[in-house]
């Protein structure tokens, strides 16, 4: 169906619904990001020919009784420099119709889906990363009996304004044992099983490539008396890259095991998780680009929100890694010696990620590389992070958050550098965040961060050295906010790069509308969300963000 016909159907349906004054509604949101660019040789920022770039999105969802119709219009004229240049032009790449009745849900068009934790399938959108791998096809959800939930789909995944060559098919079943057997107690037992396959013709003259590639997973979630245990195992049949440029391919199967154990009660929470990954990247087409990935394995490290804590983020190595993480949350009681009048929250976090034995890599493919199950290489460290966070309310007006972290970051592996170029960088980071309520509706927040790094003595390059960052933010609730930030690379080993990155922002919020204007510099680096990363170029310029929901 052509987009204009789709729009025409929505218009007629909407008009008919309102004219009949029946049960229907329209909602959605609008986002527009403008960015100007200036040349800044000091930070390596190069302005594009257009000087001003723009990303815009409009979502519209119409619902009436059992029907839901939606679309998203996207405009890239041209796309912001943070985005791939393939995002270019205007169009409606996302549109769907959903019907729900008597335990059955049918969707035709575009949709997002996730099986289990995403080991073999997760389609989603993240504007910050420039990712949108929505499926286009048919999706069914069915609840045939109490406690049994079925999902199935067939489609192609989105890449920019086009779709991949591979046809993706999948089925998922989840059973809630307590609900099925009508058991009422303080526990819950949920079992799930999934299978996903891809069909793509073999047109490679060098290799005999499988046209059908399947992956399956099984999962179990047990909840009882404050404990929650989740385990999932996934297996992917041999899925060589199939690139014309490679002289060999890895035909080994992919495997993954994810485990999470948590316990919580009033005042304390403990979470221990691990995952083991080997050759588990699953793509909708035989290509290396991240835009074709249809599964998701989150990093097994804390997702820091403070700038310098996230300066060296861990990215999931889907070709092979073993990681563990432990989180302990504890609240010191009010009125105790250390808890004080308002109590004190403490969070201990530790994560460590290593290579696996015989870990596979696109840089060193052979015909059949297999890693012993659950093995790891203690001599090949990818990432560690040990941090302590203390959150304290000092009085009715003042709150303080203090964090100290020690990290090790294998820059060569995690950023795809030449082996021995940077090696493993060690850093110690401290953060002090103080918030003070001046009067009703008026709050000032001061944030101070510092990072001291130690380069790898065996590497040929030393990295960026030491950083410090200061931020001041003033909020007049519920409408206005102002902030200014200075990020200073005072310890760079190259004295010409001891630069300030200054950014100023102010904004206004009224109802469901938000307006923000900022000007400043952005350093080149790696930006990650949940272990998925992209390289961000340096920039200098004005940005205007407008968003609204209705």
Short mmCIF file of C-alpha atoms in Angstrom, two decimals:
data_model
loop_
_atom_site.label_atom_id
_atom_site.label_comp_id
_atom_site.label_asym_id
_atom_site.label_seq_id
_atom_site.Cartn_x
_atom_site.Cartn_y
_atom_site.Cartn_z
CA UNK A 1 0.00 0.00 0.00
CA UNK A 2 1.30 3.44 -0.92
CA UNK A 3 1.87 5.91 1.88
CA UNK A 4 -0.65 8.42 0.46
CA UNK A 5 -3.36 5.73 0.43
CA UNK A 6 -2.49 4.84 4.02
CA UNK A 7 -2.85 8.49 5.04
CA UNK A 8 -6.15 8.71 3.19
CA UNK A 9 -7.54 5.73 5.11
CA UNK A 10 -6.52 7.30 8.42
CA UNK A 11 -8.18 10.59 7.44
CA UNK A 12 -11.48 8.92 6.46
CA UNK A 13 -11.53 6.75 9.58
CA UNK A 14 -10.82 9.73 11.82
CA UNK A 15 -13.46 11.87 10.11
CA UNK A 16 -16.08 9.13 10.38
CA UNK A 17 -15.29 8.52 14.05
CA UNK A 18 -15.60 12.15 15.10
CA UNK A 19 -18.68 12.73 12.97
CA UNK A 20 -20.42 9.83 14.71
CA UNK A 21 -19.22 10.96 18.18
CA UNK A 22 -18.18 7.44 19.05
CA UNK A 23 -15.40 6.06 21.21
CA UNK A 24 -12.14 7.13 19.56
CA UNK A 25 -8.99 9.12 20.34
CA UNK A 26 -5.88 10.56 18.71
CA UNK A 27 -2.54 11.03 20.45
CA UNK A 28 1.10 11.34 19.53
CA UNK A 29 4.21 13.45 19.83
CA UNK A 30 6.49 15.72 17.82
CA UNK A 31 10.28 16.17 18.09
CA UNK A 32 12.45 18.57 16.10
CA UNK A 33 16.23 18.88 16.54
CA UNK A 34 18.12 21.69 14.77
CA UNK A 35 21.91 21.87 14.93
CA UNK A 36 24.25 24.44 13.42
CA UNK A 37 27.93 23.60 12.89
CA UNK A 38 31.08 25.70 12.89
CA UNK A 39 34.63 24.76 12.00
CA UNK A 40 36.76 24.40 15.14
CA UNK A 41 40.26 23.13 14.26
CA UNK A 42 41.32 22.87 17.92
CA UNK A 43 38.79 20.15 18.74
CA UNK A 44 38.76 18.70 15.21
CA UNK A 45 35.22 19.87 14.36
CA UNK A 46 34.52 20.21 10.63
CA UNK A 47 31.28 21.90 9.57
CA UNK A 48 29.26 20.24 6.80
CA UNK A 49 28.44 22.15 3.64
CA UNK A 50 24.86 22.75 4.81
CA UNK A 51 26.02 24.40 8.08
CA UNK A 52 22.59 23.59 9.61
CA UNK A 53 21.22 20.04 9.90
CA UNK A 54 17.87 18.80 11.14
CA UNK A 55 16.11 15.66 12.45
CA UNK A 56 12.33 15.75 12.92
CA UNK A 57 9.77 13.12 13.95
CA UNK A 58 5.96 13.14 14.14
CA UNK A 59 4.09 10.19 15.67
CA UNK A 60 0.31 9.94 15.30
CA UNK A 61 -1.77 7.13 16.86
CA UNK A 62 -5.52 6.78 16.32
CA UNK A 63 -7.55 4.30 18.42
CA UNK A 64 -11.17 3.26 18.12
CA UNK A 65 -12.65 0.32 19.99
CA UNK A 66 -10.48 -2.68 19.02
CA UNK A 67 -8.48 -0.91 16.33
CA UNK A 68 -5.26 1.11 16.55
CA UNK A 69 -3.67 2.86 13.57
CA UNK A 70 -0.34 4.66 13.76
CA UNK A 71 2.41 6.21 11.70
CA UNK A 72 5.66 8.10 12.13
CA UNK A 73 6.83 10.74 9.69
CA UNK A 74 10.60 11.32 9.72
CA UNK A 75 12.60 14.12 8.14
CA UNK A 76 16.40 14.32 7.79
CA UNK A 77 17.43 17.48 5.88
CA UNK A 78 20.12 16.45 6.22
CA UNK A 79 20.67 14.19 9.25
CA UNK A 80 22.63 15.47 12.27
CA UNK A 81 26.32 14.58 12.16
CA UNK A 82 25.76 12.12 15.04
CA UNK A 83 23.67 10.04 12.61
CA UNK A 84 24.66 7.93 9.65
CA UNK A 85 24.53 9.87 6.38
CA UNK A 86 22.17 7.19 5.00
CA UNK A 87 19.43 8.91 7.01
CA UNK A 88 18.54 11.40 4.29
CA UNK A 89 15.26 12.83 3.05
CA UNK A 90 11.65 12.53 4.20
CA UNK A 91 9.20 9.69 4.49
CA UNK A 92 6.91 7.50 6.55
CA UNK A 93 9.06 4.46 7.38
CA UNK A 94 6.81 3.38 10.27
CA UNK A 95 3.07 2.66 9.88
CA UNK A 96 0.80 -0.03 11.25
CA UNK A 97 -2.74 -1.24 11.94
CA UNK A 98 -3.52 -3.37 15.01
CA UNK A 99 -6.71 -5.24 15.84
CA UNK A 100 -7.37 -6.82 19.25
CA UNK A 101 -10.25 -9.08 20.31
CA UNK A 102 -10.83 -12.13 22.52
CA UNK A 103 -7.18 -12.73 23.39
CA UNK A 104 -5.91 -12.24 19.81
CA UNK A 105 -3.87 -9.26 18.60
CA UNK A 106 -2.99 -8.85 14.93
CA UNK A 107 -0.59 -6.19 13.63
CA UNK A 108 0.01 -5.46 9.96
CA UNK A 109 2.81 -3.10 8.97
CA UNK A 110 5.65 -2.05 11.24
CA UNK A 111 6.19 -3.26 14.79
CA UNK A 112 8.79 -3.75 17.51
CA UNK A 113 9.25 -7.06 19.32
CA UNK A 114 11.48 -8.73 21.89
CA UNK A 115 11.76 -12.40 22.87
CA UNK A 116 12.97 -12.95 26.44
CA UNK A 117 15.91 -10.72 27.30
CA UNK A 118 16.66 -10.15 23.60
CA UNK A 119 19.44 -12.73 23.11
CA UNK A 120 17.99 -13.85 19.76
CA UNK A 121 15.54 -11.03 18.98
CA UNK A 122 15.04 -7.42 19.96
CA UNK A 123 13.81 -4.81 17.50
CA UNK A 124 13.65 -1.31 18.95
CA UNK A 125 14.22 2.38 18.36
CA UNK A 126 16.83 4.59 20.04
CA UNK A 127 17.12 8.07 18.56
CA UNK A 128 20.29 8.80 20.53
CA UNK A 129 22.10 5.90 18.86
CA UNK A 130 20.41 6.35 15.48
CA UNK A 131 18.98 2.82 15.68
CA UNK A 132 15.59 1.76 14.36
CA UNK A 133 15.35 -1.86 13.22
CA UNK A 134 11.55 -2.14 13.25
CA UNK A 135 10.06 -5.12 11.44
CA UNK A 136 7.69 -4.73 8.49
CA UNK A 137 5.26 -7.59 8.08
CA UNK A 138 2.67 -9.42 10.19
CA UNK A 139 2.71 -10.04 13.94
CA UNK A 140 0.30 -12.13 16.03
CA UNK A 141 -0.19 -12.32 19.80
CA UNK A 142 -2.48 -14.94 21.30
CA UNK A 143 -3.59 -15.84 24.83
CA UNK A 144 -5.40 -19.16 24.16
CA UNK A 145 -5.74 -20.22 27.81
CA UNK A 146 -4.97 -18.68 31.16
CA UNK A 147 -1.22 -18.43 31.72
CA UNK A 148 -0.14 -19.23 28.14
CA UNK A 149 1.06 -16.42 25.87
CA UNK A 150 2.06 -16.97 22.23
CA UNK A 151 3.71 -14.58 19.77
CA UNK A 152 4.68 -15.07 16.13
CA UNK A 153 5.82 -12.80 13.31
CA UNK A 154 7.28 -12.66 9.83
CA UNK A 155 8.85 -9.63 8.19
CA UNK A 156 11.93 -7.71 7.13
CA UNK A 157 13.86 -5.36 9.40
CA UNK A 158 14.31 -1.68 8.64
CA UNK A 159 17.65 -0.21 7.57
CA UNK A 160 17.38 3.58 7.13
CA UNK A 161 14.48 4.08 4.67
CA UNK A 162 14.80 0.57 3.20
CA UNK A 163 14.50 -3.02 4.41
CA UNK A 164 17.00 -5.85 4.65
CA UNK A 165 17.18 -8.69 2.14
CA UNK A 166 16.67 -11.35 4.81
CA UNK A 167 13.18 -12.53 5.75
CA UNK A 168 12.89 -12.93 9.53
CA UNK A 169 10.45 -15.35 11.16
CA UNK A 170 9.89 -16.12 14.81
CA UNK A 171 7.70 -17.82 17.42
CA UNK A 172 7.70 -17.30 21.19
CA UNK A 173 5.80 -19.10 23.94
CA UNK A 174 5.63 -18.11 27.60
CA UNK A 175 3.89 -20.07 30.37
CA UNK A 176 3.07 -18.69 33.82
CA UNK A 177 2.80 -21.91 35.83
CA UNK A 178 0.99 -20.29 38.77
CA UNK A 179 -1.59 -18.71 36.49
CA UNK A 180 -2.10 -21.92 34.51
CA UNK A 181 -2.62 -24.10 37.58
CA UNK A 182 -4.34 -21.36 39.61
CA UNK A 183 -1.74 -21.65 42.36
CA UNK A 184 -1.85 -18.84 44.90
CA UNK A 185 1.31 -18.44 46.97
CA UNK A 186 4.19 -16.00 47.40
CA UNK A 187 6.12 -17.50 44.48
CA UNK A 188 5.96 -17.36 40.69
CA UNK A 189 7.39 -19.66 38.02
CA UNK A 190 7.53 -18.54 34.38
CA UNK A 191 9.02 -20.57 31.52
CA UNK A 192 9.62 -19.28 28.00
CA UNK A 193 10.94 -20.65 24.71
CA UNK A 194 11.69 -18.89 21.41
CA UNK A 195 12.92 -19.60 17.91
CA UNK A 196 13.92 -17.07 15.23
CA UNK A 197 15.13 -17.80 11.70
CA UNK A 198 16.39 -15.81 8.74
CA UNK A 199 16.13 -16.70 5.08
CA UNK A 200 18.50 -15.10 2.58
CA UNK A 201 19.62 -16.44 -0.79
CA UNK A 202 23.23 -17.58 -1.12
CA UNK A 203 24.76 -15.42 -3.86
CA UNK A 204 28.37 -15.58 -2.70
CA UNK A 205 30.70 -17.25 -5.27
CA UNK A 206 33.44 -17.99 -2.70
CA UNK A 207 31.53 -19.79 0.07
CA UNK A 208 28.71 -22.26 0.50
CA UNK A 209 26.51 -20.21 2.85
CA UNK A 210 23.39 -21.46 4.66
CA UNK A 211 20.27 -19.81 3.28
CA UNK A 212 18.24 -20.55 6.43
CA UNK A 213 19.83 -19.67 9.77
CA UNK A 214 17.98 -20.39 13.01
CA UNK A 215 18.47 -19.44 16.64
CA UNK A 216 16.57 -20.64 19.68
CA UNK A 217 16.48 -19.78 23.37
CA UNK A 218 14.94 -21.10 26.58
CA UNK A 219 14.40 -19.09 29.75
CA UNK A 220 13.17 -19.55 33.30
CA UNK A 221 12.15 -16.92 35.85
CA UNK A 222 11.57 -17.88 39.49
CA UNK A 223 10.31 -15.35 42.05
CA UNK A 224 9.88 -16.29 45.71
CA UNK A 225 9.99 -14.43 49.03
CA UNK A 226 12.04 -11.46 47.86
CA UNK A 227 14.27 -13.56 45.56
CA UNK A 228 14.18 -13.32 41.78
CA UNK A 229 16.22 -15.67 39.60
CA UNK A 230 16.34 -15.42 35.81
CA UNK A 231 18.34 -17.65 33.47
CA UNK A 232 18.33 -17.82 29.67
CA UNK A 233 20.32 -19.92 27.22
CA UNK A 234 20.51 -19.20 23.49
CA UNK A 235 22.02 -21.10 20.57
CA UNK A 236 22.50 -19.85 17.01
CA UNK A 237 23.32 -22.26 14.20
CA UNK A 238 26.33 -21.48 12.02
CA UNK A 239 25.96 -18.05 10.48
CA UNK A 240 29.11 -17.01 8.58
CA UNK A 241 29.48 -13.38 7.60
CA UNK A 242 29.48 -14.12 3.90
CA UNK A 243 31.53 -11.05 2.98
CA UNK A 244 33.21 -11.02 -0.44
CA UNK A 245 36.22 -9.29 1.11
CA UNK A 246 37.08 -12.10 3.56
CA UNK A 247 39.19 -15.06 2.56
CA UNK A 248 37.61 -17.28 5.22
CA UNK A 249 34.54 -17.44 7.43
CA UNK A 250 33.74 -18.73 10.89
CA UNK A 251 31.15 -21.50 10.60
CA UNK A 252 31.05 -22.18 14.35
CA UNK A 253 27.65 -21.90 16.07
CA UNK A 254 26.85 -19.07 18.47
CA UNK A 255 26.06 -19.58 22.15
CA UNK A 256 25.01 -17.35 25.05
CA UNK A 257 24.10 -17.85 28.70
CA UNK A 258 22.63 -15.10 30.85
CA UNK A 259 21.96 -15.42 34.58
CA UNK A 260 20.61 -12.96 37.14
CA UNK A 261 19.92 -13.43 40.85
CA UNK A 262 18.45 -10.65 42.97
CA UNK A 263 17.13 -10.25 46.50
CA UNK A 264 15.39 -7.29 48.04
CA UNK A 265 13.61 -6.29 51.20
CA UNK A 266 13.12 -3.00 52.98
CA UNK A 267 16.46 -1.21 53.23
CA UNK A 268 18.58 -3.65 51.21
CA UNK A 269 18.87 -4.97 47.66
CA UNK A 270 21.42 -7.36 46.14
CA UNK A 271 21.80 -8.19 42.46
CA UNK A 272 24.37 -10.58 40.95
CA UNK A 273 24.44 -11.23 37.21
CA UNK A 274 26.70 -12.80 34.61
CA UNK A 275 26.72 -13.56 30.93
CA UNK A 276 28.85 -15.64 28.58
CA UNK A 277 28.73 -14.75 24.88
CA UNK A 278 30.33 -16.47 21.88
CA UNK A 279 29.77 -15.57 18.21
CA UNK A 280 26.24 -14.38 18.99
CA UNK A 281 25.66 -11.40 16.72
CA UNK A 282 22.49 -12.08 14.72
CA UNK A 283 21.86 -9.95 11.62
CA UNK A 284 18.94 -9.59 9.26
CA UNK A 285 21.41 -9.63 6.38
CA UNK A 286 24.97 -10.90 5.90
CA UNK A 287 26.74 -7.63 6.66
CA UNK A 288 28.82 -6.23 9.49
CA UNK A 289 27.01 -2.93 9.99
CA UNK A 290 25.20 -2.46 13.30
CA UNK A 291 22.05 -1.36 11.45
CA UNK A 292 21.42 -5.02 10.51
CA UNK A 293 21.62 -6.45 14.04
CA UNK A 294 18.28 -7.85 15.28
CA UNK A 295 19.31 -9.19 18.70
CA UNK A 296 20.53 -7.39 21.80
CA UNK A 297 22.92 -8.29 24.59
CA UNK A 298 23.24 -5.47 27.16
CA UNK A 299 26.57 -4.65 28.71
CA UNK A 300 27.15 -6.19 32.10
CA UNK A 301 28.32 -3.01 33.79
CA UNK A 302 26.66 -0.08 35.53
CA UNK A 303 25.06 2.47 33.20
CA UNK A 304 26.54 5.72 34.51
CA UNK A 305 24.75 9.01 33.84
CA UNK A 306 27.55 11.36 34.93
CA UNK A 307 29.76 12.51 32.06
CA UNK A 308 33.23 11.48 33.25
CA UNK A 309 32.03 8.19 34.72
CA UNK A 310 30.77 7.35 31.22
CA UNK A 311 33.80 8.71 29.37
CA UNK A 312 35.14 5.17 28.86
CA UNK A 313 31.99 3.01 28.52
CA UNK A 314 31.93 -0.76 28.10
CA UNK A 315 30.48 -2.01 24.81
CA UNK A 316 29.24 -5.58 24.48
CA UNK A 317 31.60 -7.78 22.45
CA UNK A 318 29.11 -10.10 20.81
CA UNK A 319 31.86 -12.16 19.21
CA UNK A 320 33.04 -13.26 22.64
CA UNK A 321 33.10 -12.11 26.27
CA UNK A 322 32.48 -13.28 29.82
CA UNK A 323 31.25 -10.76 32.36
CA UNK A 324 30.04 -10.60 35.95
CA UNK A 325 28.46 -7.78 37.93
CA UNK A 326 27.38 -7.34 41.54
CA UNK A 327 25.20 -4.55 42.93
CA UNK A 328 24.48 -3.97 46.62
CA UNK A 329 22.03 -1.28 47.73
CA UNK A 330 21.73 -0.46 51.42
CA UNK A 331 19.88 2.26 53.31
CA UNK A 332 21.14 3.28 56.72
CA UNK A 333 18.13 3.83 58.96
CA UNK A 334 16.89 7.25 59.97
CA UNK A 335 18.07 8.25 63.41
CA UNK A 336 21.09 5.91 63.40
CA UNK A 337 24.64 7.20 63.93
CA UNK A 338 25.52 7.13 60.22
CA UNK A 339 22.00 7.44 58.86
CA UNK A 340 21.30 10.77 60.54
CA UNK A 341 17.92 12.46 60.51
CA UNK A 342 16.96 11.43 56.96
CA UNK A 343 18.87 8.19 56.43
CA UNK A 344 21.68 7.47 53.96
CA UNK A 345 21.63 5.41 50.77
CA UNK A 346 24.76 3.48 49.77
CA UNK A 347 25.37 1.58 46.53
CA UNK A 348 28.37 -0.73 45.94
CA UNK A 349 28.89 -1.89 42.37
CA UNK A 350 31.53 -4.10 40.75
CA UNK A 351 31.78 -5.42 37.20
CA UNK A 352 34.46 -7.28 35.27
CA UNK A 353 34.51 -8.34 31.61
CA UNK A 354 37.09 -10.68 30.05
CA UNK A 355 37.69 -12.36 26.72
CA UNK A 356 36.72 -16.00 26.30
CA UNK A 357 39.18 -18.68 25.28
CA UNK A 358 39.63 -18.93 21.52
CA UNK A 359 37.38 -15.90 21.26
CA UNK A 360 36.20 -15.34 17.71
CA UNK A 361 36.77 -12.07 15.91
CA UNK A 362 36.05 -10.68 12.47
CA UNK A 363 39.68 -9.66 12.38
CA UNK A 364 40.87 -13.26 12.67
CA UNK A 365 38.24 -15.55 11.12
CA UNK A 366 38.93 -19.18 10.30
CA UNK A 367 36.72 -22.00 9.16
CA UNK A 368 35.49 -23.23 12.55
CA UNK A 369 36.66 -21.51 15.75
CA UNK A 370 34.99 -22.97 18.85
CA UNK A 371 35.35 -21.75 22.42
CA UNK A 372 34.92 -24.14 25.37
CA UNK A 373 31.54 -23.44 26.96
CA UNK A 374 31.74 -21.00 29.91
CA UNK A 375 35.50 -20.56 29.43
CA UNK A 376 37.23 -17.20 29.85
CA UNK A 377 40.70 -15.78 29.43
CA UNK A 378 41.83 -14.14 32.67
CA UNK A 379 44.83 -12.60 30.90
CA UNK A 380 42.67 -10.65 28.43
CA UNK A 381 40.74 -8.03 30.32
CA UNK A 382 38.20 -5.86 28.52
CA UNK A 383 36.75 -3.76 31.33
CA UNK A 384 36.44 -3.41 35.11
CA UNK A 385 34.55 -0.90 37.24
CA UNK A 386 34.40 -0.70 41.03
CA UNK A 387 32.36 2.19 42.36
CA UNK A 388 30.71 3.39 45.55
CA UNK A 389 27.82 5.87 45.60
CA UNK A 390 26.52 7.65 48.71
CA UNK A 391 23.29 9.62 48.55
CA UNK A 392 22.48 11.80 51.55
CA UNK A 393 19.84 14.38 52.45
CA UNK A 394 21.55 16.84 54.78
CA UNK A 395 18.50 18.94 55.66
CA UNK A 396 15.17 19.99 54.16
CA UNK A 397 16.92 22.05 51.49
CA UNK A 398 20.18 20.23 50.73
CA UNK A 399 20.95 16.88 49.08
CA UNK A 400 24.36 15.50 48.17
CA UNK A 401 25.42 12.60 45.97
CA UNK A 402 29.02 11.37 46.12
CA UNK A 403 30.61 8.75 43.84
CA UNK A 404 34.11 7.37 43.51
CA UNK A 405 35.01 4.83 40.83
CA UNK A 406 38.07 2.94 39.63
CA UNK A 407 37.95 1.67 36.05
CA UNK A 408 40.11 -0.27 33.60
CA UNK A 409 39.27 0.12 29.92
CA UNK A 410 40.78 -1.87 27.05
CA UNK A 411 40.56 0.88 24.44
CA UNK A 412 42.04 -1.23 21.65
CA UNK A 413 39.32 -3.90 21.92
CA UNK A 414 36.33 -1.77 22.92
CA UNK A 415 36.93 0.90 20.28
CA UNK A 416 38.39 -1.30 17.55
CA UNK A 417 41.87 0.26 17.62
CA UNK A 418 45.09 -1.34 16.42
CA UNK A 419 46.39 -3.86 19.01
CA UNK A 420 48.99 -2.17 21.20
CA UNK A 421 47.94 1.34 20.19
CA UNK A 422 46.36 2.38 23.50
CA UNK A 423 46.17 -0.85 25.50
CA UNK A 424 44.30 -0.73 28.81
CA UNK A 425 43.71 2.70 30.35
CA UNK A 426 43.19 2.92 34.12
CA UNK A 427 41.22 5.78 35.61
CA UNK A 428 39.93 7.00 38.95
CA UNK A 429 36.83 9.21 38.89
CA UNK A 430 35.22 11.27 41.62
CA UNK A 431 31.82 13.01 41.50
CA UNK A 432 30.18 15.41 43.95
CA UNK A 433 26.62 16.52 43.15
CA UNK A 434 24.96 19.04 45.49
CA UNK A 435 21.37 20.22 45.15
CA UNK A 436 20.02 23.15 47.19
CA UNK A 437 16.42 24.33 47.33
CA UNK A 438 16.57 28.14 47.59
CA UNK A 439 12.81 28.57 47.97
CA UNK A 440 9.66 26.95 46.69
CA UNK A 441 10.14 26.12 43.00
CA UNK A 442 13.75 27.42 42.87
CA UNK A 443 16.60 24.90 42.99
CA UNK A 444 20.30 25.19 42.21
CA UNK A 445 22.49 22.17 41.53
CA UNK A 446 26.30 22.14 41.42
CA UNK A 447 28.10 19.17 39.92
CA UNK A 448 31.87 18.63 40.14
CA UNK A 449 33.69 15.73 38.47
CA UNK A 450 37.34 14.77 38.12
CA UNK A 451 39.09 11.94 36.27
CA UNK A 452 42.74 10.95 36.60
CA UNK A 453 43.98 8.36 34.13
CA UNK A 454 47.04 6.15 33.89
CA UNK A 455 48.10 5.07 30.38
CA UNK A 456 49.21 1.57 29.46
CA UNK A 457 53.04 1.57 29.73
CA UNK A 458 53.30 -0.88 26.80
CA UNK A 459 51.11 1.12 24.42
CA UNK A 460 52.32 3.44 21.67
CA UNK A 461 49.75 6.15 22.56
CA UNK A 462 48.74 7.53 25.96
CA UNK A 463 45.16 8.67 25.45
CA UNK A 464 43.53 11.87 26.70
CA UNK A 465 44.96 12.04 30.20
CA UNK A 466 43.18 13.86 33.05
CA UNK A 467 39.80 15.64 32.97
CA UNK A 468 37.74 17.88 35.20
CA UNK A 469 34.15 19.00 34.73
CA UNK A 470 32.02 21.64 36.46
CA UNK A 471 28.30 22.14 35.94
CA UNK A 472 25.84 24.60 37.41
CA UNK A 473 22.10 24.20 36.90
CA UNK A 474 19.27 26.46 38.03
CA UNK A 475 15.64 25.36 37.86
CA UNK A 476 12.51 27.45 38.30
CA UNK A 477 9.81 24.81 38.56
CA UNK A 478 7.76 23.99 36.62
CA UNK A 479 8.75 26.13 33.61
CA UNK A 480 12.39 27.29 33.35
CA UNK A 481 15.82 25.65 33.55
CA UNK A 482 19.33 27.00 32.89
CA UNK A 483 22.73 25.27 32.92
CA UNK A 484 26.37 25.91 32.05
CA UNK A 485 29.08 23.27 31.86
CA UNK A 486 32.84 23.29 31.35
CA UNK A 487 34.66 20.06 30.58
CA UNK A 488 38.43 20.66 30.70
CA UNK A 489 41.05 18.19 29.46
CA UNK A 490 43.76 19.72 31.66
CA UNK A 491 46.01 16.64 31.70
CA UNK A 492 46.21 15.77 28.03
CA UNK A 493 49.70 14.52 27.14
CA UNK A 494 49.52 16.67 24.02
CA UNK A 495 49.62 20.21 25.44
CA UNK A 496 47.88 21.62 22.34
CA UNK A 497 44.85 19.50 23.26
CA UNK A 498 44.44 20.81 26.80
CA UNK A 499 41.12 22.33 25.84
CA UNK A 500 37.87 23.52 27.41
CA UNK A 501 34.55 22.16 26.11
CA UNK A 502 31.96 24.70 27.24
CA UNK A 503 28.20 24.27 26.84
CA UNK A 504 25.33 26.52 27.91
CA UNK A 505 21.66 25.56 27.81
CA UNK A 506 18.35 27.08 28.77
CA UNK A 507 14.83 25.84 28.27
CA UNK A 508 11.16 26.44 28.86
CA UNK A 509 8.42 23.89 29.61
CA UNK A 510 4.73 24.69 29.33
CA UNK A 511 2.22 21.89 29.57
CA UNK A 512 3.30 19.11 27.23
CA UNK A 513 5.63 21.38 25.22
CA UNK A 514 9.36 21.65 25.81
CA UNK A 515 11.74 24.17 24.20
CA UNK A 516 15.52 23.99 24.67
CA UNK A 517 18.33 26.09 23.20
CA UNK A 518 22.00 25.36 23.71
CA UNK A 519 25.38 26.39 22.39
CA UNK A 520 28.72 24.74 22.87
CA UNK A 521 31.35 22.20 21.91
CA UNK A 522 31.20 18.44 21.85
CA UNK A 523 34.30 16.28 21.97
CA UNK A 524 34.80 13.38 19.58
CA UNK A 525 34.38 10.04 21.29
CA UNK A 526 32.24 6.98 21.91
CA UNK A 527 28.60 7.27 22.95
CA UNK A 528 26.92 4.16 24.38
CA UNK A 529 23.49 3.14 25.60
CA UNK A 530 23.20 -0.26 27.26
CA UNK A 531 26.37 -1.60 25.68
CA UNK A 532 25.48 -0.50 22.13
CA UNK A 533 27.87 2.23 21.01
CA UNK A 534 28.51 4.63 18.17
CA UNK A 535 31.34 6.99 17.31
CA UNK A 536 30.44 10.66 17.74
CA UNK A 537 32.30 13.39 15.79
CA UNK A 538 33.47 16.65 17.37
CA UNK A 539 31.14 19.59 16.86
CA UNK A 540 30.77 23.27 17.69
CA UNK A 541 27.49 25.10 17.27
CA UNK A 542 23.95 26.02 18.27
CA UNK A 543 21.25 23.42 18.90
CA UNK A 544 17.50 23.90 19.24
CA UNK A 545 15.25 21.09 20.47
CA UNK A 546 11.46 21.31 20.38
CA UNK A 547 9.19 18.52 21.60
CA UNK A 548 5.49 18.22 22.22
CA UNK A 549 2.95 15.51 23.01
CA UNK A 550 -0.78 15.50 22.46
#
